[in-house]
Short mmCIF file of C-alpha atoms in Angstrom, two decimals:
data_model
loop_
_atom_site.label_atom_id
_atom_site.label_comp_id
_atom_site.label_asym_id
_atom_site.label_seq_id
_atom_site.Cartn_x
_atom_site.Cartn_y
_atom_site.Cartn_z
CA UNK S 1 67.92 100.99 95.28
CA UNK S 2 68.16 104.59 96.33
CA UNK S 3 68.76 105.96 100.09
CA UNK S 4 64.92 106.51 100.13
CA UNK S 5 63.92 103.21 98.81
CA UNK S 6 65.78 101.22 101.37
CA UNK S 7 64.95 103.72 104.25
CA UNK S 8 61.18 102.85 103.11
CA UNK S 9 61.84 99.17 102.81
CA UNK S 10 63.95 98.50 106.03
CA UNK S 11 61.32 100.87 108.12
CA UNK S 12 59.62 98.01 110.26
CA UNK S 13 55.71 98.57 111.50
CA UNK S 14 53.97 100.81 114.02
CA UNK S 15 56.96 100.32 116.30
CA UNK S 16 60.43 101.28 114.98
CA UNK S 17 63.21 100.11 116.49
CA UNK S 18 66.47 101.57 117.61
CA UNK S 19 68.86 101.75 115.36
CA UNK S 20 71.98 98.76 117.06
CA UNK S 21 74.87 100.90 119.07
CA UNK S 22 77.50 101.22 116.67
CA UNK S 23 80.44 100.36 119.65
CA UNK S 24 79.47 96.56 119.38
CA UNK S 25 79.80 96.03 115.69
CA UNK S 26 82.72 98.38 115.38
CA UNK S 27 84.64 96.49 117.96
CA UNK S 28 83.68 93.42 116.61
CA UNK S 29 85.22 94.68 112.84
CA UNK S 30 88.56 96.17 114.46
CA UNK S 31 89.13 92.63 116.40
CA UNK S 32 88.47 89.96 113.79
CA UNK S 33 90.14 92.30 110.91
CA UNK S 34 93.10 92.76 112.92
CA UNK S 35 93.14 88.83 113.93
CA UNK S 36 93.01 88.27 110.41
CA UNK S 37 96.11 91.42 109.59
CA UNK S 38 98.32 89.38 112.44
CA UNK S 39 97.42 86.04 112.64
CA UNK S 40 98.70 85.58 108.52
CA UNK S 41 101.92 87.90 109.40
CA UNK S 42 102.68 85.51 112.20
CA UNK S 43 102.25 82.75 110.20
CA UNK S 44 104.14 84.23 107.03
CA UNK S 45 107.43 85.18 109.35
CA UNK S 46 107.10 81.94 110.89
CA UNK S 47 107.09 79.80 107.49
CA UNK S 48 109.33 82.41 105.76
CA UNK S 49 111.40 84.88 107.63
CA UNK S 50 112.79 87.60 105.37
CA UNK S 51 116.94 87.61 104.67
CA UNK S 52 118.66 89.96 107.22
CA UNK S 53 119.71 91.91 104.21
CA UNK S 54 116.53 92.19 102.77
CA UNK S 55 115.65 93.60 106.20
CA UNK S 56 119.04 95.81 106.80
CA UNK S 57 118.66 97.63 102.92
CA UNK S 58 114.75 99.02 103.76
CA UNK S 59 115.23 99.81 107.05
CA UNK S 60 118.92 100.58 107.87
CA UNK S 61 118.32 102.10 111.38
CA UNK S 62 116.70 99.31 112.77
CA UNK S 63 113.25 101.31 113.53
CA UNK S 64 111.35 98.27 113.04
CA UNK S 65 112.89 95.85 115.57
CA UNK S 66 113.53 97.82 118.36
CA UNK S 67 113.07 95.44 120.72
CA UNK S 68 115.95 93.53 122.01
CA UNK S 69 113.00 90.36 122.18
CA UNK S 70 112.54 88.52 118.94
CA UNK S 71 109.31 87.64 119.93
CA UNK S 72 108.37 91.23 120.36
CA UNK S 73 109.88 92.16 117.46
CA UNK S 74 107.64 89.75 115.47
CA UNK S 75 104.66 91.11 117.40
CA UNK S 76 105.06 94.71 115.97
CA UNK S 77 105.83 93.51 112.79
CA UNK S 78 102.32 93.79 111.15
CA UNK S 79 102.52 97.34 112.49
CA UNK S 80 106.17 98.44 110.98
CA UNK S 81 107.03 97.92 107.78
CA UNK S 82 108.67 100.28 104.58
CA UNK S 83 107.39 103.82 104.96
CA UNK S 84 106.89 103.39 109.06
CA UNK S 85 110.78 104.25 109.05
CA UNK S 86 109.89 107.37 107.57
CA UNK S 87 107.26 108.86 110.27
CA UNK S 88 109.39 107.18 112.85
CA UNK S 89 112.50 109.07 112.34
CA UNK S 90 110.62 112.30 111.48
CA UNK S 91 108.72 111.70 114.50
CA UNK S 92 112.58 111.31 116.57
CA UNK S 93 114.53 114.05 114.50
CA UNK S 94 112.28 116.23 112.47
CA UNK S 95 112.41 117.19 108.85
CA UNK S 96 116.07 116.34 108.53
CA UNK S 97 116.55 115.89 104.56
CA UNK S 98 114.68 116.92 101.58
CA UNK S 99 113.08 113.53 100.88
CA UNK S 100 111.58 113.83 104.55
CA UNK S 101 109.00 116.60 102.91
CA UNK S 102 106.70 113.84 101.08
CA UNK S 103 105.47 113.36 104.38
CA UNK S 104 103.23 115.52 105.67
CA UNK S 105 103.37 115.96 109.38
CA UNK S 106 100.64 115.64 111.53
CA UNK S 107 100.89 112.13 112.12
CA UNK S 108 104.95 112.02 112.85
CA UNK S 109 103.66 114.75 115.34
CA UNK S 110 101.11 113.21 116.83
CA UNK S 111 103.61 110.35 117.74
CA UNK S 112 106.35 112.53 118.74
CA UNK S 113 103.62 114.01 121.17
CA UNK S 114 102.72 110.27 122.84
CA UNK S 115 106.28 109.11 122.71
CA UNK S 116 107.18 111.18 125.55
CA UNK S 117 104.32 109.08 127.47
CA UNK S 118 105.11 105.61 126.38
CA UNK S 119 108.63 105.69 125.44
CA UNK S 120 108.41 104.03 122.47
CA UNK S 121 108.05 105.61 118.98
CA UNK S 122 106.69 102.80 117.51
CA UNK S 123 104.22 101.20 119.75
CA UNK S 124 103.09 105.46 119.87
CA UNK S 125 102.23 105.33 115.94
CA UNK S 126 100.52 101.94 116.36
CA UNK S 127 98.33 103.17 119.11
CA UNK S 128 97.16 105.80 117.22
CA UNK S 129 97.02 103.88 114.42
CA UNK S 130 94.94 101.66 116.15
CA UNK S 131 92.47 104.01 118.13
CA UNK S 132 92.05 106.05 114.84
CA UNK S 133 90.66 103.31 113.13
CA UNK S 134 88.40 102.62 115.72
CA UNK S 135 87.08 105.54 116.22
CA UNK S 136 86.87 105.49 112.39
CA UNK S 137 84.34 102.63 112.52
CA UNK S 138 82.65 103.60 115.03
CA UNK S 139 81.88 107.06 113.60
CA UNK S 140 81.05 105.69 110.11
CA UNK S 141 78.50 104.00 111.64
CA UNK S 142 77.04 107.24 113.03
CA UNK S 143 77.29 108.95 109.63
CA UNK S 144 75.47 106.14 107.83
CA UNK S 145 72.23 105.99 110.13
CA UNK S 146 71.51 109.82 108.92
CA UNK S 147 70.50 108.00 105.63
CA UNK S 148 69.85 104.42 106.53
CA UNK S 149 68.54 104.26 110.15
CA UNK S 150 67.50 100.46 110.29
CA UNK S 151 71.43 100.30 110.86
CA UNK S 152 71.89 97.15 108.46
CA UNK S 153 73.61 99.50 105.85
CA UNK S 154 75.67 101.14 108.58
CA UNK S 155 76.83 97.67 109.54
CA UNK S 156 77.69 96.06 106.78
CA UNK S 157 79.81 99.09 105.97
CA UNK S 158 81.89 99.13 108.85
CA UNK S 159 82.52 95.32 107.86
CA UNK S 160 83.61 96.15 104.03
CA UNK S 161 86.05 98.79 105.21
CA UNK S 162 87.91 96.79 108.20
CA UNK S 163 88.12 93.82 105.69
CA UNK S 164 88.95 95.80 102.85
CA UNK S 165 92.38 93.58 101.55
CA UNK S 166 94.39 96.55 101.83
CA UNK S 167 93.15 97.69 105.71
CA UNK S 168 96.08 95.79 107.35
CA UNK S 169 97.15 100.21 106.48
CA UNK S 170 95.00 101.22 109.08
CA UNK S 171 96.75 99.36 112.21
CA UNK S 172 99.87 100.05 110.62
CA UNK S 173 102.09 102.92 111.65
CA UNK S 174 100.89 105.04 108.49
CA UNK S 175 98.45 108.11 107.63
CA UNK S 176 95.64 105.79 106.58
CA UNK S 177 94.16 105.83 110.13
CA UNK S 178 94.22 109.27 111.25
CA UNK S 179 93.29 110.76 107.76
CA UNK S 180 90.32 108.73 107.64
CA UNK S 181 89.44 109.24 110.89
CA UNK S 182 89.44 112.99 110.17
CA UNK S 183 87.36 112.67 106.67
CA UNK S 184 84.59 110.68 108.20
CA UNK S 185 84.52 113.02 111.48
CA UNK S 186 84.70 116.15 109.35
CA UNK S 187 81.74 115.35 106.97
CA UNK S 188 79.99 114.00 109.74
CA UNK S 189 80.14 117.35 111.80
CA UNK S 190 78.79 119.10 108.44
CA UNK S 191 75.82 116.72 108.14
CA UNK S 192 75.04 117.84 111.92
CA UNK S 193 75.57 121.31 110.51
CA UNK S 194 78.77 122.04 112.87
CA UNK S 195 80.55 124.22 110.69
CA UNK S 196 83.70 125.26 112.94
CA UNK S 197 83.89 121.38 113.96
CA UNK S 198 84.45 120.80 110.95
CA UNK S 199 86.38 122.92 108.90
CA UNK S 200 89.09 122.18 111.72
CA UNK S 201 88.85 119.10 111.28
CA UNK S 202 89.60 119.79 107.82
CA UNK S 203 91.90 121.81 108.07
CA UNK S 204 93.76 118.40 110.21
CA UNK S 205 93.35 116.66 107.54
CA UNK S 206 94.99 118.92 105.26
CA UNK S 207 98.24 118.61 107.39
CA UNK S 208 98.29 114.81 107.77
CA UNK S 209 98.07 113.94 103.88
CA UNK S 210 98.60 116.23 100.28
CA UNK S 211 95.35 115.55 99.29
CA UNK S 212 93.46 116.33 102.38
CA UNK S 213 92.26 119.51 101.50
CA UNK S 214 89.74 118.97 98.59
CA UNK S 215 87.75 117.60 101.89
CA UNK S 216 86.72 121.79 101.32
CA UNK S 217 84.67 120.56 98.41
CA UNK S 218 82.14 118.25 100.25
CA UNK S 219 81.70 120.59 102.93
CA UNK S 220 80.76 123.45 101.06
CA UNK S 221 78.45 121.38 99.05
CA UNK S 222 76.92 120.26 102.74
CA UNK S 223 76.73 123.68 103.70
CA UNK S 224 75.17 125.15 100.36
CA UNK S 225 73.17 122.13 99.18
CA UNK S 226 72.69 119.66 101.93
CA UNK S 227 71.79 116.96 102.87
CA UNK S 228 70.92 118.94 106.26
CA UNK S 229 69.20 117.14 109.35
CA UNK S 230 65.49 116.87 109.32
CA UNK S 231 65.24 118.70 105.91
CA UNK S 232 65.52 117.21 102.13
CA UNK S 233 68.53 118.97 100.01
CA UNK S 234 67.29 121.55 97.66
CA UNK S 235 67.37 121.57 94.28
CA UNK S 236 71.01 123.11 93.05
CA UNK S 237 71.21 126.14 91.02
CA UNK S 238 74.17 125.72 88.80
CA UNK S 239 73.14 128.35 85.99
CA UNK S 240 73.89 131.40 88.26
CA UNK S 241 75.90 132.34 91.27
CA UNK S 242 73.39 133.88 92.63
CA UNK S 243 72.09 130.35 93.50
CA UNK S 244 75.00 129.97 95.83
CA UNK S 245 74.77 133.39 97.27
CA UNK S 246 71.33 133.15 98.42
CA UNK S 247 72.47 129.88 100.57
CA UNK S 248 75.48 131.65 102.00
CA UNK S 249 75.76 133.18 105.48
CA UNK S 250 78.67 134.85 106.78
CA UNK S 251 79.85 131.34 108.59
CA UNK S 252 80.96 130.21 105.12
CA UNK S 253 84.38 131.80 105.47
CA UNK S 254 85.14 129.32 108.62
CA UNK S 255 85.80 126.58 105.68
CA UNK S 256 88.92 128.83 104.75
CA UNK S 257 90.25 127.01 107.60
CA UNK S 258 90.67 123.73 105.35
CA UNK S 259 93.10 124.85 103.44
CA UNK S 260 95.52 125.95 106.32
CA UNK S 261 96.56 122.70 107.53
CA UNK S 262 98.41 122.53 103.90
CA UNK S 263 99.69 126.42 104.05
CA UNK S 264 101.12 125.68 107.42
CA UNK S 265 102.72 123.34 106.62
CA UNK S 266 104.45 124.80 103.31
CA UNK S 267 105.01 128.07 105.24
CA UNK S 268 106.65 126.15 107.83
CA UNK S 269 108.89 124.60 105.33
CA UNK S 270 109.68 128.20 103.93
CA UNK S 271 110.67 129.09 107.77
CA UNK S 272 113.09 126.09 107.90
CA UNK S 273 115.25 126.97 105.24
CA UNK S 274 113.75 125.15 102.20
CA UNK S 275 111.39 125.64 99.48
CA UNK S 276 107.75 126.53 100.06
CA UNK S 277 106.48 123.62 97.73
CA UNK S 278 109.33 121.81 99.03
CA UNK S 279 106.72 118.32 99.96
CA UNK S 280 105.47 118.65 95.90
CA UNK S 281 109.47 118.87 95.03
CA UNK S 282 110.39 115.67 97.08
CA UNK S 283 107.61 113.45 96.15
CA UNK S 284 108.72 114.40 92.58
CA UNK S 285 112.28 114.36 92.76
CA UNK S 286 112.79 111.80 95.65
CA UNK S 287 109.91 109.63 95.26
CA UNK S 288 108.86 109.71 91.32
CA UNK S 289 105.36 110.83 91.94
CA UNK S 290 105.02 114.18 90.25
CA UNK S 291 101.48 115.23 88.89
CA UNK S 292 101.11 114.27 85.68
CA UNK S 293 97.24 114.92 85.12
CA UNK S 294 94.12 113.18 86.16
CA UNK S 295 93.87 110.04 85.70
CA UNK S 296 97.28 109.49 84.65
CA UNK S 297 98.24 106.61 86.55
CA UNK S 298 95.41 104.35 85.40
CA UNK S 299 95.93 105.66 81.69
CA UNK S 300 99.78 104.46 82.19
CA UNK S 301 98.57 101.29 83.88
CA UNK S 302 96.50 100.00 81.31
CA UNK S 303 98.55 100.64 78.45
CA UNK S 304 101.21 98.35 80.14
CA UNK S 305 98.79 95.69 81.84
CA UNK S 306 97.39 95.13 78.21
CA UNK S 307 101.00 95.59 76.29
CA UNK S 308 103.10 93.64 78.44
CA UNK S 309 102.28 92.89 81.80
CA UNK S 310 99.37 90.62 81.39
CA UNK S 311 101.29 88.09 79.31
CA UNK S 312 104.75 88.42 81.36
CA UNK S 313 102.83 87.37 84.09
CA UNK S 314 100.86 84.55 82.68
CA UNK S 315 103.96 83.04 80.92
CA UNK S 316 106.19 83.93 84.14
CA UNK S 317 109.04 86.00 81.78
CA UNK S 318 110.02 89.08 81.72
CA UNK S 319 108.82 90.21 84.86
CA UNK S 320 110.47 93.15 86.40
CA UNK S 321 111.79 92.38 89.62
CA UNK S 322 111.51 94.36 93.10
CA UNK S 323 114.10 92.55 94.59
CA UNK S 324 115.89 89.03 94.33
CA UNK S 325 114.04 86.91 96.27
CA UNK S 326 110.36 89.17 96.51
CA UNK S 327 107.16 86.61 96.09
CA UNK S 328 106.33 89.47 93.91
CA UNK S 329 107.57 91.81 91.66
CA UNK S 330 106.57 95.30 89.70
CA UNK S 331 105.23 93.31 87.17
CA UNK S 332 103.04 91.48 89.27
CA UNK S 333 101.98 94.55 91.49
CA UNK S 334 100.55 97.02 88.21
CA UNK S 335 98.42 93.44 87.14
CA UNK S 336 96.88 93.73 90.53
CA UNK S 337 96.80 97.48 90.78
CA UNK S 338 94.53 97.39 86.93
CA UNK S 339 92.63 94.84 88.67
CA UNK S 340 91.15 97.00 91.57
CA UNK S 341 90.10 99.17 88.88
CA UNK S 342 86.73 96.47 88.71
CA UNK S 343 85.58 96.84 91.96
CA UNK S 344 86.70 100.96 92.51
CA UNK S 345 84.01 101.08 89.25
CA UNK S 346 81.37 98.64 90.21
CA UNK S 347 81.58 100.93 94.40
CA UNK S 348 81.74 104.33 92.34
CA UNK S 349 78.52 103.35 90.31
CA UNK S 350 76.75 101.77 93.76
CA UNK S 351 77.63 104.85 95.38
CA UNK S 352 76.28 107.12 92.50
CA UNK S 353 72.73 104.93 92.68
CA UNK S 354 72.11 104.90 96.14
CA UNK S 355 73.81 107.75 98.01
CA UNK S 356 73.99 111.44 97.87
CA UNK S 357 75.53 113.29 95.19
CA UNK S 358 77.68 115.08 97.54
CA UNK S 359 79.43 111.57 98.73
CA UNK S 360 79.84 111.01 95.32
CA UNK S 361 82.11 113.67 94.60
CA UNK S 362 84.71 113.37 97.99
CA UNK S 363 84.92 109.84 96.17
CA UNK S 364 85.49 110.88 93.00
CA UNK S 365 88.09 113.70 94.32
CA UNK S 366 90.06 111.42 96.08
CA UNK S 367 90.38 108.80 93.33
CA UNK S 368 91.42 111.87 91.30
CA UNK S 369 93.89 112.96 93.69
CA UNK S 370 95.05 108.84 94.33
CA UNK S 371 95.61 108.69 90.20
CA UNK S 372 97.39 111.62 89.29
CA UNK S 373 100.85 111.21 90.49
CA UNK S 374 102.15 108.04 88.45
CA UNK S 375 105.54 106.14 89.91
CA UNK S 376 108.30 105.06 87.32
CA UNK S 377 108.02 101.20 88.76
CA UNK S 378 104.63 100.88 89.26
CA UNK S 379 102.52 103.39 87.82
CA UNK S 380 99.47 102.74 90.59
CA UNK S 381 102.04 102.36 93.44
CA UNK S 382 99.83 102.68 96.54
CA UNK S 383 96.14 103.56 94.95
CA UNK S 384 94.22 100.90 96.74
CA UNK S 385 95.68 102.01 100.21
CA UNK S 386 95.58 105.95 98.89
CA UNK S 387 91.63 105.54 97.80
CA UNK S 388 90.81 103.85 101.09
CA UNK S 389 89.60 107.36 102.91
CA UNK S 390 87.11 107.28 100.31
CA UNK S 391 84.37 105.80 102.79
CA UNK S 392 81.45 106.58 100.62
CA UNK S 393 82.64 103.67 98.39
CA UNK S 394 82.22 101.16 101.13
CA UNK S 395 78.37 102.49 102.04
CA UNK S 396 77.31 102.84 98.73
CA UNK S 397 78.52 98.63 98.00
CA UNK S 398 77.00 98.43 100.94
CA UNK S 399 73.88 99.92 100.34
CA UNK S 400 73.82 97.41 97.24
CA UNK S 401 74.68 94.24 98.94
CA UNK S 402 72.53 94.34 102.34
CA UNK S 403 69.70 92.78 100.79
CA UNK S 404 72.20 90.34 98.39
CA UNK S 405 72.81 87.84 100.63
CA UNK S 406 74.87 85.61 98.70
CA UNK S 407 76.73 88.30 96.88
CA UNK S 408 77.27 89.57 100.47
CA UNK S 409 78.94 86.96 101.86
CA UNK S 410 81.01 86.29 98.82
CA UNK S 411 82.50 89.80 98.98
CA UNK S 412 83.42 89.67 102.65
CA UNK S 413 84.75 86.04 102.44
CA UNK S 414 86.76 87.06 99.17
CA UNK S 415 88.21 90.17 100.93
CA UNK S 416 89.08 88.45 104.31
CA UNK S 417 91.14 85.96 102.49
CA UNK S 418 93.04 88.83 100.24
CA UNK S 419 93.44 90.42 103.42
CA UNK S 420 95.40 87.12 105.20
CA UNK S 421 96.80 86.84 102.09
CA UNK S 422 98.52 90.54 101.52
CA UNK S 423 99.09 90.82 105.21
CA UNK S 424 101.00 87.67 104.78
CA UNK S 425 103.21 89.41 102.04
CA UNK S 426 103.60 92.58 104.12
CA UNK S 427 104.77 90.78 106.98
CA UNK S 428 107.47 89.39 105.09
CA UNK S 429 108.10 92.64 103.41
CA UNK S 430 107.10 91.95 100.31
CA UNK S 431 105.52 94.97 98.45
CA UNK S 432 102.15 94.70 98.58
CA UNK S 433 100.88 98.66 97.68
#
């Protein structure tokens, strides 16, 4: 069903109604999802506390128990786990090794900034964290009545994203929040043809995550091809340039903007003593995850789900361990990782039949961007939580399931029970993406 046909269908009579506030619903999603994200932590610490060494060896400083209360400890636990240590310390002591560069830094900034209000780097990144995602609902919402005003498409989005299995990211103290925050925010100022609005928000963007700047691609094709309020897009003229010169005006240049959160942030690595492309040198070097081509990781991950994995997993040898005593292991982790590779296609083709083109292509550039950079271990480490920002996956299934019922509810029971259940795992720091 296209953005037209369900428009048409969900129009009621003589007498349209408003469209429902999008606070309620979005409040409604952040609160039960994050119920879910610490009730099965609690329970998962409680049952099965993790090995003081186990603990010690990924976070040596301490950064995630700062508290000198265990219970409090255990209540910012769903919040601070593996990479947190990471944007904490660079958040306390800057860019103080090479391996720090992988990181970009607007979000270790932004909680250096509130730490000097509330004293406390951690519960700082969780509070953004936490307001980023809400506002993140809450502005999805927005976005989605442009094209489906009856506001049951706009709904069941914001459901499908906060109980996406791997959203227990978003009230974490990682990038997930605040970078989607900025995608959704930034397209949405395009659609309400605020150009400055939002090329600085893309330009945010580009300074919080590596990939954050091909947001320049769907606001250009906003600008040049719509959609644009109260107007249809035009037709798109790809066999000359002219047919993008005769849409430009001399505001275009303000999306040169996007790319400067990145070139700040290399030039201000350049200024510090190291290498302008030192954050592409540490996450190849440090972390394993040089570009390798499009694609590359799911290429890599196939080939070993289907030579190896698969069976070592079914038969329960071979498996390539994380670390003694880990519920799971790499093996386990690139079965799963092939397996969200069913419903990225099935939200990729919904999103192609029912949205516009222009959503389809941020999706598509992010999953490009998520699946380039294989790991050594795992060669999808981290694509489920990377292709999250992607929100035009989550309206377009959406879009498809609002008038499934069944097939509705089966999706958001299936992923509120892989959400307790890999919130479980991360709470007891197992490895879950």
């Amino acid at each position: 069903m296209t953005v037209d046909a369900l428009s048409t269908a969900a129009a009621p009579g003589p007498a349209p109604q408003r469209a429902p506030r999008p606070l309620p619903t979005a409040l409604s999603a952040l609160y039960a999802s994050r119920l879910i994200v610490w009730g099965a932590a609690m329970i998962a610490l409680a049952l099965a506390p993790p090995a003081a060494a186990i603990v010690a060896s990924f976070d040596p400083a301490g950064v995630t128990h700062p508290f000198h209360s265990a219970v409090l400890n255990r209540l910012i636990a769903p919040a601070a786990r593996f990479d947190t240590t990471w944007y904490v310390s660079i958040a306390q002591h800057g860019y103080t090794g090479y391996e720090h560069h992988a990181f970009f830094p607007l979000y270790p900034l932004a909680i250096h900034v509130l730490d000097w209000v509330v004293g406390q780097p951690l519960i700082a990144g969780l509070l953004i964290s936490m307001v980023c995602f809400g506002a993140s609902l809450v502005l999805l919402q927005r976005l989605v009545l442009l094209d489906f005003p009856d506001g049951r498409v706009a709904q069941l989005s914001t459901w499908l994203l906060a109980l996406f299995p791997m959203s227990l990211y978003f009230s974490a103290v990682y990038t997930e929040s605040i970078f989607t925050l900025l995608s959704i925010w930034a397209i949405y100022a395009a659609r309400r043809e605020r150009w400055l609005l939002a090329s600085v928000l893309g330009a945010l963007a580009a300074a919080a995550r590596s990939d954050g700047f091909v947001l320049i691609v769907p606001l250009l094709w906003i600008y040049l091809w719509g959609p644009r309020p109260g107007a249809p897009a035009p037709d798109i003229d790809w066999r000359t340039p002219l047919g993008l010169v005769r849409r430009a005006r001399p505001n275009i240049f303000l999306f040169g903007l996007v790319p400067l959160g990145l070139i700040a942030y290399l030039v201000y690595c350049a200024a510090s003593g190291w290498s302008f492309t030192e954050p592409f040198y540490a996450a190849s070097h440090y972390w394993g995850r040089g570009f390798a081509g499009p694609f590359s990781e799911i290429v890599i991950a196939v080939r070993h789900f289907f030579a190896h994995d698969l069976a070592a997993v079914i038969t329960n040898t071979h498996v390539r361990v994380f670390y003694v005593g880990d519920p799971l292991n790499w093996t386990w982790s690139n079965v799963i990782d092939v397996l969200w590779l069913v419903p990225l296609t099935a939200a990729l083709v919904a999103t192609w039949r029912t949205l516009p083109k222009v959503y389809v292509v941020y999706a598509l550039l992010i999953v490009v961007a998520s699946a380039s950079t294989p790991s050594p271990l795992e060669p999808m480490m981290s694509f489920a939580r990377y292709v999250m920002p992607a929100f035009p996956l989550f309206v377009g299934a959406a879009a498809v399931l609002v008038d499934r019922p069944w097939a509705r509810r089966l999706t958001l029971g299936t992923s509120a029970v892989l959400l307790a259940g890999f919130s479980a795992l991360w709470g007891i720091w197992a490895w879950v993406a």
